Short mmCIF file of C-alpha atoms and ligand atoms in Angstrom, two decimals:
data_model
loop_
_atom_site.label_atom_id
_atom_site.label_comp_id
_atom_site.label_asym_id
_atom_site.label_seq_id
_atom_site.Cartn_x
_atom_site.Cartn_y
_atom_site.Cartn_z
CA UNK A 27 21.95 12.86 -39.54
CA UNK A 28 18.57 11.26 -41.01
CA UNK A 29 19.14 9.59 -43.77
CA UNK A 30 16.00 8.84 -45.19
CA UNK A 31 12.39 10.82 -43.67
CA UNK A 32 8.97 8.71 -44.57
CA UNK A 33 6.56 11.94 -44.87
CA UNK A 34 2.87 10.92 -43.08
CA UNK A 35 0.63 13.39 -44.46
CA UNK A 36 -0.18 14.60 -47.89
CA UNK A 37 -1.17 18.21 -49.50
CA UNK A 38 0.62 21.38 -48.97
CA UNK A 39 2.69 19.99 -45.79
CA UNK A 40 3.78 17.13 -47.47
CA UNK A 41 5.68 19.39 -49.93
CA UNK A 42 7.06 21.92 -47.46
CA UNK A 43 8.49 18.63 -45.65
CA UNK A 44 9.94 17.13 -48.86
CA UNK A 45 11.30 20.69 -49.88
CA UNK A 46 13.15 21.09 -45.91
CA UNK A 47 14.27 17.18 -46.62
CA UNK A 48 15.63 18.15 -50.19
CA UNK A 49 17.40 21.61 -48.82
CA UNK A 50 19.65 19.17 -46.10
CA UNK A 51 20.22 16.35 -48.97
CA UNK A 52 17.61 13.99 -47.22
CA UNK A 53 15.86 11.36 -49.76
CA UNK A 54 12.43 11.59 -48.97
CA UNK A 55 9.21 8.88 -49.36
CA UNK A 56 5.88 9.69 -49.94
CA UNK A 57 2.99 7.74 -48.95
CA UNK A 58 -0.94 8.35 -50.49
CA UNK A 59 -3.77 7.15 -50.56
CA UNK A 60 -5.82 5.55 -54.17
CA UNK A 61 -7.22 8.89 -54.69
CA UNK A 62 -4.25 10.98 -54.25
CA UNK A 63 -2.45 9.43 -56.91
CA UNK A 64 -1.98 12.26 -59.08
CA UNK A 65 -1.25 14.97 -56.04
CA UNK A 66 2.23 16.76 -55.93
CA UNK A 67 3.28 15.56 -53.01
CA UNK A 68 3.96 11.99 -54.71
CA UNK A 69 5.78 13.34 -58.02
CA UNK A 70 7.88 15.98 -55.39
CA UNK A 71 9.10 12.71 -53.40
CA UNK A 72 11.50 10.39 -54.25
CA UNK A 73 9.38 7.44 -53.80
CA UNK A 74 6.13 6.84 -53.19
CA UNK A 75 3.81 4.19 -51.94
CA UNK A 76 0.24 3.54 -52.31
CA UNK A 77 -1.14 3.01 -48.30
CA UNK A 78 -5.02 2.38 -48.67
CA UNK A 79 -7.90 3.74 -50.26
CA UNK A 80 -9.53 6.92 -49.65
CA UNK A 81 -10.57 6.52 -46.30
CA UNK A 82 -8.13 8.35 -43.97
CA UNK A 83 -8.50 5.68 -41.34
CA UNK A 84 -7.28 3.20 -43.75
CA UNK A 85 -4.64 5.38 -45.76
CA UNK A 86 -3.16 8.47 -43.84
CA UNK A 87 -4.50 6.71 -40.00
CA UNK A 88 -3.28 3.42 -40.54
CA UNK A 89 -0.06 2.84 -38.43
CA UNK A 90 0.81 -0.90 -39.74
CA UNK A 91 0.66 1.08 -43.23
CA UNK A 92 2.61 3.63 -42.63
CA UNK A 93 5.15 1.30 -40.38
CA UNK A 94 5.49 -1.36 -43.22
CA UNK A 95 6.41 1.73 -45.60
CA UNK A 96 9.29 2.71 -43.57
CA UNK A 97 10.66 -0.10 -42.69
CA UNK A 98 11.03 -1.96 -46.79
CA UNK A 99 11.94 1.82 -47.91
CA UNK A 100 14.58 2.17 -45.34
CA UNK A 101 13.19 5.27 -44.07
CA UNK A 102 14.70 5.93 -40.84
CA UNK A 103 13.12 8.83 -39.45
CA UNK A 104 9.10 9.60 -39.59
CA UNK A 105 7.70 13.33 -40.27
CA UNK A 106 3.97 13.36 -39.54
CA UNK A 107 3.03 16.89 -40.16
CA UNK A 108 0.15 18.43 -38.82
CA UNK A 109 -3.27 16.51 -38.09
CA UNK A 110 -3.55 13.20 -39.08
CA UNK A 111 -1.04 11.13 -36.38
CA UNK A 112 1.44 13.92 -35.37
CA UNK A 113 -0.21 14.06 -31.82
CA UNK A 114 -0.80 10.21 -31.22
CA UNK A 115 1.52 9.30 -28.45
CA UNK A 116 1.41 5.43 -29.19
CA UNK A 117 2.21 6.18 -32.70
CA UNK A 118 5.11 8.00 -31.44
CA UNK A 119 5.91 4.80 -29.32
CA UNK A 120 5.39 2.38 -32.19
CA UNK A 121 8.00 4.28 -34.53
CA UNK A 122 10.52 3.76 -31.36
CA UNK A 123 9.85 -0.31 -31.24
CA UNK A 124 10.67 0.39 -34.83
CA UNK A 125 13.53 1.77 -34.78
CA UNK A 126 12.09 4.94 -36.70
CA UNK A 127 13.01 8.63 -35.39
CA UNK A 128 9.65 10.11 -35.02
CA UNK A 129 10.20 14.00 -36.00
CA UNK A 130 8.85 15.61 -33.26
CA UNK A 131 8.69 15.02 -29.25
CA UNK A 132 9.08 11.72 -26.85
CA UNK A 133 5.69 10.39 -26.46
CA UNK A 134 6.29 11.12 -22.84
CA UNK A 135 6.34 14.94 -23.56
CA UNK A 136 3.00 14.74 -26.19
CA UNK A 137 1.64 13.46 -22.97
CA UNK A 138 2.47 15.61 -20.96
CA UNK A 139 1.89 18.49 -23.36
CA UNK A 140 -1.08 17.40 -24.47
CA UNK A 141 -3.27 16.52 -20.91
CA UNK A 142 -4.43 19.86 -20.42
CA UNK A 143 -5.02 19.43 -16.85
CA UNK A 144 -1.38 18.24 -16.49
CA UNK A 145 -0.08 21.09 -18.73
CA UNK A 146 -1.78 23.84 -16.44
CA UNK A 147 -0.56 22.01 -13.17
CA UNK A 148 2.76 22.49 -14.66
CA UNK A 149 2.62 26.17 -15.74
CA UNK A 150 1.21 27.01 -12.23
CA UNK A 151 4.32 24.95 -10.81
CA UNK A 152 6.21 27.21 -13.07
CA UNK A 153 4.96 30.91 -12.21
CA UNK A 154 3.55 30.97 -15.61
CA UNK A 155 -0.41 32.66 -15.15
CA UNK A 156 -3.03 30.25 -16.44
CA UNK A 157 -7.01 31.61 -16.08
CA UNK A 158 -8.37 31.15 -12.68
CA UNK A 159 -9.40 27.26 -12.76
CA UNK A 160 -10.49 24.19 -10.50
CA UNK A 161 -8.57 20.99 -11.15
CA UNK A 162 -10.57 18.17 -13.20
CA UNK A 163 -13.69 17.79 -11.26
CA UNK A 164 -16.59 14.77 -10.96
CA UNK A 165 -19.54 16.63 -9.36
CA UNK A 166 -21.19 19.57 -10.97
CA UNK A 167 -21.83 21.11 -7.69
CA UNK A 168 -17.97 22.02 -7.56
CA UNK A 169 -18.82 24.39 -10.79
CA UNK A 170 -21.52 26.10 -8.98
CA UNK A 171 -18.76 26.75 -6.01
CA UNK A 172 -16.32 28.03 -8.12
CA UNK A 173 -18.77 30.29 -10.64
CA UNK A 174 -19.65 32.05 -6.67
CA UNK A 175 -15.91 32.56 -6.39
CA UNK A 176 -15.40 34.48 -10.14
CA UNK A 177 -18.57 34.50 -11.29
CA UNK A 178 -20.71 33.42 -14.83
CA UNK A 179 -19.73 32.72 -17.42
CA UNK A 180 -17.40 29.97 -16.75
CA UNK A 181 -16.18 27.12 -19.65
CA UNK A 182 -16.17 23.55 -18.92
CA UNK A 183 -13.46 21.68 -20.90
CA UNK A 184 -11.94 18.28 -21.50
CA UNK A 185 -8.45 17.75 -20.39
CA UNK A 186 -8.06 15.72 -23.25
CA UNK A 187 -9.63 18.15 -25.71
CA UNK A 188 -8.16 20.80 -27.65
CA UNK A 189 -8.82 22.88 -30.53
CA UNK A 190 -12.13 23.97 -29.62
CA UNK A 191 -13.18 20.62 -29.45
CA UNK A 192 -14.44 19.23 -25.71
CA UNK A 193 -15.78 22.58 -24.16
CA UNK A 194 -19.39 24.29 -23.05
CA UNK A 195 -19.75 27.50 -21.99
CA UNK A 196 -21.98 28.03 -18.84
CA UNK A 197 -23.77 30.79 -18.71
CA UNK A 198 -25.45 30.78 -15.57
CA UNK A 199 -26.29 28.90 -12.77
CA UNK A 200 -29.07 26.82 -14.38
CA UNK A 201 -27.13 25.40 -17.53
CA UNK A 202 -24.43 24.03 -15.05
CA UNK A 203 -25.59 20.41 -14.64
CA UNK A 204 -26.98 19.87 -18.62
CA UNK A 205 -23.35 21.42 -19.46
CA UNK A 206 -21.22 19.24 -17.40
CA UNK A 207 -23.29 15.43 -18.40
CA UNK A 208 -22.49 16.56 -22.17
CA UNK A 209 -19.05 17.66 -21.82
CA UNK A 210 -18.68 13.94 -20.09
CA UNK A 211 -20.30 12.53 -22.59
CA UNK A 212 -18.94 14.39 -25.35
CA UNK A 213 -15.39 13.54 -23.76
CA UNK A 214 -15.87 10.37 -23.36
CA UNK A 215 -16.92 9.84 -26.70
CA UNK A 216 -14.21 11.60 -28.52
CA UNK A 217 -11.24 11.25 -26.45
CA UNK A 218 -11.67 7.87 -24.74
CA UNK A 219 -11.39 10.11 -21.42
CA UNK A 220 -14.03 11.77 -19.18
CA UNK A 221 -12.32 13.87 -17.22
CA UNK A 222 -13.38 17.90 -17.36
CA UNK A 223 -12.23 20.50 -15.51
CA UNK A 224 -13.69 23.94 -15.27
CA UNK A 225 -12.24 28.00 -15.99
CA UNK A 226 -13.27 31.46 -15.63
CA UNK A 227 -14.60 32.39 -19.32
CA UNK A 228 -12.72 35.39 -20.91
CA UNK A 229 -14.71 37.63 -23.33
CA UNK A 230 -13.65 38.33 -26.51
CA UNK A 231 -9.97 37.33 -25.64
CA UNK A 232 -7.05 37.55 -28.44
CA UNK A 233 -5.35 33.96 -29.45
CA UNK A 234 -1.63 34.94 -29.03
CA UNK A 235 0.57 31.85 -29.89
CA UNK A 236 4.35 31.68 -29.20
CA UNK A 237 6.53 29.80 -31.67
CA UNK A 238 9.13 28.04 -29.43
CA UNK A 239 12.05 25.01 -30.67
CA UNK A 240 13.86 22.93 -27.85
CA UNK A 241 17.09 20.91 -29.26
CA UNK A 242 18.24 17.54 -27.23
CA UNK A 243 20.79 19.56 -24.99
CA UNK A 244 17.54 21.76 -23.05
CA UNK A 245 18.50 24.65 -25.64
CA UNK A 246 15.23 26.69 -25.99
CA UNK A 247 14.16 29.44 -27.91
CA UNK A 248 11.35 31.41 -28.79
CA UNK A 249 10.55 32.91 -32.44
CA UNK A 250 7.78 35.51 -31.12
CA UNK A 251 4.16 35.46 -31.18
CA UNK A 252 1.63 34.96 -34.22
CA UNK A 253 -2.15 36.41 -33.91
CA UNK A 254 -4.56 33.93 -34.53
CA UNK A 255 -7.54 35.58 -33.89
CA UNK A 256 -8.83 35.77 -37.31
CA UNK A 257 -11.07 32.29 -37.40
CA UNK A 258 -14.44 31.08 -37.81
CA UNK A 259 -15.53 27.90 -35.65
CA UNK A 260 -11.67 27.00 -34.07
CA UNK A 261 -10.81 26.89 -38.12
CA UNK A 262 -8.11 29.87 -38.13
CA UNK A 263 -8.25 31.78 -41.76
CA UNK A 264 -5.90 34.68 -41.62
CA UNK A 265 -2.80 34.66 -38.85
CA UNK A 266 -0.14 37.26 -38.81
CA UNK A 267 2.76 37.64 -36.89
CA UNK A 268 3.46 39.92 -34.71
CA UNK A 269 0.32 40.41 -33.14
CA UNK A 270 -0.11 44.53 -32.95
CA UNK A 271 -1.42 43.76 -29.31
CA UNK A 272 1.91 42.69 -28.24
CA UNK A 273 4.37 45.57 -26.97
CA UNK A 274 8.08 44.82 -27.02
CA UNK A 275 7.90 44.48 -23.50
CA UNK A 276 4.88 41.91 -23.07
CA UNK A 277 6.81 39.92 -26.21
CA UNK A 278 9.70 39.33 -23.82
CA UNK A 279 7.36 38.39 -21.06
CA UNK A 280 5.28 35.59 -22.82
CA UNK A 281 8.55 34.69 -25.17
CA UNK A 282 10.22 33.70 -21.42
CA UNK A 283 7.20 32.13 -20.00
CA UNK A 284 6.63 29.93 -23.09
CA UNK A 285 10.66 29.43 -22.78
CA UNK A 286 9.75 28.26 -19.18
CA UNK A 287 7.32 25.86 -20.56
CA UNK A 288 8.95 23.87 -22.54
CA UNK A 289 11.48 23.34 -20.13
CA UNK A 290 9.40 22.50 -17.42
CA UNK A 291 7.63 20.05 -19.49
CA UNK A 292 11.33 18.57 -21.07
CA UNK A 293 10.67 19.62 -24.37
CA UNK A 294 12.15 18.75 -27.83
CA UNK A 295 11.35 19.50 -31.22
CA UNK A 296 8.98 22.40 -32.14
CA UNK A 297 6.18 23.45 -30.78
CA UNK A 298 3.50 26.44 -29.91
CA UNK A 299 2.44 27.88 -26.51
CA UNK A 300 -0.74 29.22 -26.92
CA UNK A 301 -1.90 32.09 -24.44
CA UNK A 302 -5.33 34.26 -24.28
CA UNK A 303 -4.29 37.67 -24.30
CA UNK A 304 -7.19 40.09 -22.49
CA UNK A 305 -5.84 43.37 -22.42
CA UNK A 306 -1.99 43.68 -20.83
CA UNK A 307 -3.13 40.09 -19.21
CA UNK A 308 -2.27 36.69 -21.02
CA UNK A 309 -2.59 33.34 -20.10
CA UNK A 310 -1.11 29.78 -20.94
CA UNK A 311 -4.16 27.71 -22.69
CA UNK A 312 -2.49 24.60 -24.55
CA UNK A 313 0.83 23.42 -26.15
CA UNK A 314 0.66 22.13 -29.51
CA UNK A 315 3.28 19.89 -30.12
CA UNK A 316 3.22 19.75 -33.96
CA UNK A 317 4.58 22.34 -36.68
CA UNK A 318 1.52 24.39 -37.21
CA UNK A 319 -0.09 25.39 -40.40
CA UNK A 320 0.61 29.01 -39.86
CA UNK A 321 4.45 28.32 -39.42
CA UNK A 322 5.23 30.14 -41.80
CA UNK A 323 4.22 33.56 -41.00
CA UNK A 324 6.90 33.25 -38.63
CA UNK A 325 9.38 32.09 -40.97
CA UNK A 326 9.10 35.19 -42.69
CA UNK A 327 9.53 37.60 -40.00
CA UNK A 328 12.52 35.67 -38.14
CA UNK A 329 14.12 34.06 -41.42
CA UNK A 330 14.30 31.07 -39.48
CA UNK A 331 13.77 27.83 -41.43
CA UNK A 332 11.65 26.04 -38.90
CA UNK A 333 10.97 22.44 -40.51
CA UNK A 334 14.73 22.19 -41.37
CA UNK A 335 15.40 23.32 -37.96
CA UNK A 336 13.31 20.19 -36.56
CA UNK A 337 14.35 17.81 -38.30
CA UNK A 338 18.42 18.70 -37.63
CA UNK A 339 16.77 18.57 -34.20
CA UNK A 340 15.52 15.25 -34.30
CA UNK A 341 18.74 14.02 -35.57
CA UNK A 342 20.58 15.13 -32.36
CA UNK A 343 21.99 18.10 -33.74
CA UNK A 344 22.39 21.21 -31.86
CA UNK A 345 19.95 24.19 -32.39
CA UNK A 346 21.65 26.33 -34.92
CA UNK A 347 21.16 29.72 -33.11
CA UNK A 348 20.51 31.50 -29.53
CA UNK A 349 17.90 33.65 -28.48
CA UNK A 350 20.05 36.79 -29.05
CA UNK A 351 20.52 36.10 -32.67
CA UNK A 352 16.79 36.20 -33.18
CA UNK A 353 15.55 39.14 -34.56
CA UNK A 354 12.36 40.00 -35.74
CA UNK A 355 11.88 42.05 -38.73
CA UNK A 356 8.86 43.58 -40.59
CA UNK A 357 5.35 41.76 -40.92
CA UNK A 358 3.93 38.43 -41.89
CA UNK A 359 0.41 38.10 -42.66
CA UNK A 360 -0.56 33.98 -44.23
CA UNK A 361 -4.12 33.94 -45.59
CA UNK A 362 -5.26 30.32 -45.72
CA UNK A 363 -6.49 29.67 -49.25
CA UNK A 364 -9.78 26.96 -48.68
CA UNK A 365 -11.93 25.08 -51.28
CA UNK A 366 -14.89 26.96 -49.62
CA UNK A 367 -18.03 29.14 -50.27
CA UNK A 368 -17.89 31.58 -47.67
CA UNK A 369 -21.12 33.14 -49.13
CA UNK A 370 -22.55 29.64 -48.16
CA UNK A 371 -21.36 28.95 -44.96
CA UNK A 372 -17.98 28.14 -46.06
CA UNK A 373 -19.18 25.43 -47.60
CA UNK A 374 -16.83 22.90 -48.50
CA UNK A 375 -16.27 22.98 -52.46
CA UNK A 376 -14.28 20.37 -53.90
CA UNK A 377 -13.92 19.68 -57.61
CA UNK A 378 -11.34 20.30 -60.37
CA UNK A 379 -9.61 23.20 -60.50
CA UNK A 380 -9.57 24.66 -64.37
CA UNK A 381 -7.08 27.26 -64.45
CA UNK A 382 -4.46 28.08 -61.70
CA UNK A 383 -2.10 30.83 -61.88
CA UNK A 384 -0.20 31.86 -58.49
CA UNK A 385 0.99 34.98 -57.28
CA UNK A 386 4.54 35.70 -57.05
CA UNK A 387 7.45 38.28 -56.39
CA UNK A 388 9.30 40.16 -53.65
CA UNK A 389 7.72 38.68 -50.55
CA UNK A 390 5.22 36.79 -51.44
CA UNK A 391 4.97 32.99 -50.51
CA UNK A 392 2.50 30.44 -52.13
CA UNK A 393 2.70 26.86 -50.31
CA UNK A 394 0.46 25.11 -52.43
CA UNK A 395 -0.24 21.64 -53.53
CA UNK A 396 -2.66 22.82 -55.96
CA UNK A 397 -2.00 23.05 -59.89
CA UNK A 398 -4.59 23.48 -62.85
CA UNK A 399 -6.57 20.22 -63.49
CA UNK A 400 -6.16 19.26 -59.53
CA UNK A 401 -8.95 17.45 -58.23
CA UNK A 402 -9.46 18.78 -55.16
CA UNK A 403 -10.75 15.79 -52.80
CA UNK A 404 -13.65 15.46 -50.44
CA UNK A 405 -12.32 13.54 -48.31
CA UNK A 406 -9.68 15.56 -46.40
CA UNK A 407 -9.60 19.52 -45.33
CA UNK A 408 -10.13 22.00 -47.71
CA UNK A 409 -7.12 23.59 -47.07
CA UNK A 410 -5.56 23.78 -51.02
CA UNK A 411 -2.69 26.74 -50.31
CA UNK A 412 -1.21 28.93 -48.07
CA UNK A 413 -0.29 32.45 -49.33
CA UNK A 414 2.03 34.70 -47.19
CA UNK A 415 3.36 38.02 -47.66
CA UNK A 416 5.83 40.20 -45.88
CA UNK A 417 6.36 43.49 -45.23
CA UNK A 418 7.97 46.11 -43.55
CA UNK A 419 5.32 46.94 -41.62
CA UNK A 420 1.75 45.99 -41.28
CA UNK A 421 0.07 48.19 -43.40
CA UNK A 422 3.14 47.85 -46.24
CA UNK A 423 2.15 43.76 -45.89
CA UNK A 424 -1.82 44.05 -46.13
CA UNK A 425 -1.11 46.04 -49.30
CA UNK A 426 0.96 43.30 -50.91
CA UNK A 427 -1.25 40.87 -49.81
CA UNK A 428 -4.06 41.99 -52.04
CA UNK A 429 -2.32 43.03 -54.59
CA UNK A 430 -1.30 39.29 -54.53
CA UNK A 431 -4.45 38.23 -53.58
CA UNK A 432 -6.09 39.34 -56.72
CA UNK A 433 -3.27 38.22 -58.62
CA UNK A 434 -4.19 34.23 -57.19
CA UNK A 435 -6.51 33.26 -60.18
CA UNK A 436 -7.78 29.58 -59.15
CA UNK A 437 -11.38 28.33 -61.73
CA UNK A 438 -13.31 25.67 -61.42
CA UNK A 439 -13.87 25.89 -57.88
CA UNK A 440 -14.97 28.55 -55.26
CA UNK A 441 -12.09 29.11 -52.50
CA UNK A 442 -11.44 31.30 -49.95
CA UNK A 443 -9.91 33.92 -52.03
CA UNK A 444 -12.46 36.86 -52.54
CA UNK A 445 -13.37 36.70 -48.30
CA UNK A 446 -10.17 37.45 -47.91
CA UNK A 447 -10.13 40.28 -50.32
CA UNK A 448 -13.04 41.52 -48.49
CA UNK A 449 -11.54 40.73 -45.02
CA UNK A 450 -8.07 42.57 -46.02
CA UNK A 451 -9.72 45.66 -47.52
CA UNK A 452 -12.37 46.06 -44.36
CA UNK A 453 -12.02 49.18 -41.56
CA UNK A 454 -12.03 46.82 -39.16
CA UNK A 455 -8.60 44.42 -40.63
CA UNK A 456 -7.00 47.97 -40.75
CA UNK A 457 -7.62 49.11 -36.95
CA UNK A 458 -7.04 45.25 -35.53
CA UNK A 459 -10.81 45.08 -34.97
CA UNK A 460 -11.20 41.51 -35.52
CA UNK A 461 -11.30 39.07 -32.82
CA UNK A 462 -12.38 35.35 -32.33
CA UNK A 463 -15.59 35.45 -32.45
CA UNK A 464 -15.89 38.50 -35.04
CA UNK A 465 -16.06 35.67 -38.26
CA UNK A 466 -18.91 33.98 -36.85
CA UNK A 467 -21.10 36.92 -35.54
CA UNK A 468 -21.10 38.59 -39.26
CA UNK A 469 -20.57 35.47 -41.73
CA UNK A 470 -22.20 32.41 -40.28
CA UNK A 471 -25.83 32.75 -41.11
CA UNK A 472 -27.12 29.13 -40.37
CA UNK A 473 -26.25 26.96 -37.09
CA UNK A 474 -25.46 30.05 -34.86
C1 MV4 B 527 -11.17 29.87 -23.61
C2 MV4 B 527 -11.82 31.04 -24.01
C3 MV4 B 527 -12.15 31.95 -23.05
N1 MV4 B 527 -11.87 31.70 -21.76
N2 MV4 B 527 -10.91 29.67 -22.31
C4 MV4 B 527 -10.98 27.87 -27.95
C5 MV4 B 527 -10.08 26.80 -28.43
C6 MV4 B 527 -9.40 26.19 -27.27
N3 MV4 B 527 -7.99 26.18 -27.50
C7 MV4 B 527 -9.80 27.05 -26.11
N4 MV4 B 527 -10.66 28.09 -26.60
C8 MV4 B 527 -11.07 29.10 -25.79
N5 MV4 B 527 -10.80 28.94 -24.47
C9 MV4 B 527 -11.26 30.59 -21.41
N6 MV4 B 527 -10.99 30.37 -20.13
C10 MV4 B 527 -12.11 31.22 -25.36
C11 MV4 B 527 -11.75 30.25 -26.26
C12 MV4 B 527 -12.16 30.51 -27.60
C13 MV4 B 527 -11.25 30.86 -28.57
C14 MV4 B 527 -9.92 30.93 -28.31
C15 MV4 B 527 -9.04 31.26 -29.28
C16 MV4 B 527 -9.50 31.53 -30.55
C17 MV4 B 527 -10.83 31.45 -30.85
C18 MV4 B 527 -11.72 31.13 -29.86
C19 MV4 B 527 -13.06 31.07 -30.19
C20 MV4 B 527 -13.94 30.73 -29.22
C21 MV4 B 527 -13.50 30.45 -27.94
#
């Protein structure tokens, strides 16, 4: 086993990692930045180190930091968390030269993951449908051929993107050439790489994602599908799990293919297929090869520990369960609690938070690093809670949600809370109305 996990991230992930760490008797360190001094995650750990100042390039970025940590703590296993360097295939490879465990795949697999021109080469390999496509292309002229073959409007994205980030959408003929220069550019820029590669543009699509886990012995499972479709610029807000668009029979479908996936792609550790679901039709889009922020909604449906699974995975040890002993019960909805003004654009909204009471009973989750007389900081996400609730069905959950939802009193600063109270009490929430691009049609006023 691990005998000691450095945690590389801060905020509400930080904790859930410490709190997995403390459940399988793991010491855990903490590292933070000047600023984050007085945040949970450093009191929760059992030892914490000061890594830079505020600057997340110097602090929560900085590999020789975060390396020099580890090795005088005697940490001998790294978990990253989401964002920061948990998909940064060197910093995988520096952790090995180490002698550190990074939690979570070979850098190989990131790699492979993580190209998206690879990834969809694989899945067709595989039998697993990905949207009609070209491979990565260098003349706009191939665009043009392909829009003739399935016709406007097609998207243009970086095989090194993801996330939203590194894509145009093409809307005819005419914007082909401007499109392709800045998705170069843009590429270039941001991911060091230029290469783009072109697909058919679904309307209005759903964002199904498949929780899957793959243990060093090519066990693989799948935990279901969450619904992501709830978000507002590539920022998700509300995810639940399962998606009502999903029949029992299409779960088993996309559960195998995503099973497929990570074998083809000689998986370990956790991870997410995500698919576009149009109608009965779905198709592979990325892996994410991180524990997500919505984790947990699936954790509540499957009662499936998923960080303490990972990290018994990246200590060699044998998943703890099959595929038949997953079962699936009731509803998981996870509203993402921001430091936000959604009446102004979701403005960020950092500050102090006065008073802070949380919401609690029978299925109801808060992961929070928030407390009264937090200073929430500028200078990472907004992101200052999670709060899930389960129930036996989907209706039974929404309920419980905003009865916990007003129940959530946070002062001093304006979050997330009351859209979501409008969100969970609207027509359209109740009859599954809401897709990706509902958020920004009806509550982004500026920048459209
Ligand atoms: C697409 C698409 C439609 N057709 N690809 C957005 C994030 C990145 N993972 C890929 N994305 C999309 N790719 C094709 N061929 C629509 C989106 C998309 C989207 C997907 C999921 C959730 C929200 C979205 C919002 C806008 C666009």
């Amino acid at each position: 086993m691990i005998k000691k996990v450095l945690i590389a991230n801060r905020g509400e992930i930080a904790i859930r990692i410490i709190r997995a760490c403390r459940e399988l008797q793991i010491p855990t360190v903490a590292v933070y930045s000047e600023p984050d001094a007085g945040s949970l995650h450093v009191s929760y750990a059992d030892e914490a180190y000061c890594i830079g100042p505020k600057e997340s390039s110097k602090s929560y970025l900085s590999i020789p930091a975060i390396i020099s940590v580890a090795l005088t703590s005697g940490a001998d296993a790294i978990h990253p968390g989401y964002g920061f360097l948990s998909e940064n295939a060197d910093f995988v490879d520096i952790c090995k030269e180490h002698g550190i465990k990074f939690i979570g795949p070979s850098s190989d697999s990131m790699n492979k993951a993580g190209d998206k021109a690879t990834a969809r080469k694989t899945m067709i390999e595989n039998g697993i449908p990905v949207t009609p496509g070209t491979d990565i292309i260098d003349d706009p002229k191939e665009i043009k051929k392909f829009a003739k073959k399935v016709g406007y409007p097609v998207i243009i994205k970086a095989t090194a993107g993801g996330g939203g980030k590194g894509m145009r959408i093409v809307n005819n003929e005419n914007e082909v050439e401007e499109a392709f220069n800045l998705c170069q550019t843009e590429a270039l820029k941001a991911f060091n790489n230029k290469d783009v590669y072109c697909e058919k543009y679904l309307l209005n699509p759903r964002h199904i994602e498949v929780q899957v886990i793959g243990d060093s012995r090519g066990n693989v499972v799948h935990l279901g599908e969450r619904d992501c479709s709830i978000q507002r610029r590539h920022q998700k807000l509300i995810e639940e799990a399962p998606s009502v668009f999903v029949s029992e029979k299409l779960r088993k479908k996309m559960g195998d293919d995503a099973v497929k996936a990570v074998k083809a792609l000689k998986y370990e550790g956790v991870g997410t297929i995500e698919f576009l679901l149009d109608g009965e039709n779905y198709y592979f889009m990325e892996m994410n090869t991180r524990v997500q922020v919505e984790h947990c909604v699936t954790e509540m449906i499957s009662m499936i520990d998923i960080l303490k699974e990972q990290i018994r995975i990246a200590s060699g040890m044998k998943l703890s369960f099959s595929q038949d002993d997953v079962e699936l019960k009731g509803h998981a909805i996870e509203c993402r609690i921001n430091a936000e003004d959604h009446e102004r654009n979701f403005m960020p909204n950092p500050g102090k938070i006065g008073g802070y009471v949380a919401p609690g009973g029978f299925g109801v989750r808060v992961d929070s690093h928030a407390y009264a007389g937090y200073d929430v900081l500028p200078y990472y996400d907004s992101l200052i809670g999670k709060l899930i609730c389960w129930g036996k069905d989907r209706e039974d959950c929404r309920k419980r949600m905003l009865m916990a939802l007003n129940q959530y009193v946070i002062t001093g600063i304006k979050t997330t809370i009351p859209f979501h109270k409008e969100i969970l009490n609207s027509e359209d929430f109740i009859k599954s109305k809401i897709d990706t691009s509902y958020i920004d049609n009806k509550y982004s006023k500026a920048n459209k």
